[in-house]
Coordinates of C-alpha atoms in Angstrom, one line a residue:
L1 CA 0.0 0.0 0.0
A2 CA 2.8 2.4 0.8
A3 CA 4.5 1.6 -2.4
S4 CA 1.4 2.6 -4.4
V5 CA 1.4 5.9 -2.5
R6 CA 5.0 6.5 -3.6
E7 CA 4.2 5.4 -7.2
R8 CA 1.4 7.9 -7.4
A9 CA 3.4 10.6 -5.6
L10 CA 0.4 11.6 -3.6
P11 CA 0.9 14.9 -1.7
D12 CA 0.8 15.0 2.1
F13 CA -2.6 15.2 3.7
S14 CA -4.4 14.0 0.5
F15 CA -7.2 11.6 1.3
V16 CA -7.4 8.1 -0.1
T17 CA -10.4 5.8 0.0
L18 CA -9.2 2.2 0.5
Q19 CA -10.7 -0.8 -1.3
H20 CA -13.1 -1.6 1.6
G21 CA -14.3 2.0 1.8
E22 CA -12.3 3.1 4.8
K23 CA -10.4 6.4 4.5
A24 CA -6.7 7.0 5.0
V25 CA -4.6 10.1 4.8
V26 CA -1.2 10.5 3.3
R27 CA 1.4 11.8 5.8
G28 CA 5.1 11.9 5.0
G29 CA 4.6 9.7 1.9
R30 CA 2.9 7.0 3.9
L31 CA -0.8 6.1 4.3
V32 CA -2.0 6.7 7.8
N33 CA -5.4 5.2 8.7
D34 CA -6.0 7.0 12.0
P35 CA -9.6 8.0 12.7
K36 CA -8.4 11.2 14.5
T37 CA -6.8 12.5 11.3
L38 CA -9.7 11.8 9.0
P39 CA -12.6 14.1 8.2
V40 CA -15.8 12.9 9.9
K41 CA -18.5 12.0 7.4
A42 CA -22.0 11.6 8.6
P43 CA -23.5 8.3 7.3

């Protein structure tokens, strides 16, 4: 997963939707899936 972030050269703090629908954020070239860093979306 981190390799795909590097391949796409995603900027820091860009949001990524993972294949199961959960969100992750790019920080320092790595995906971080931390609920505290993600925008809260109402269902």
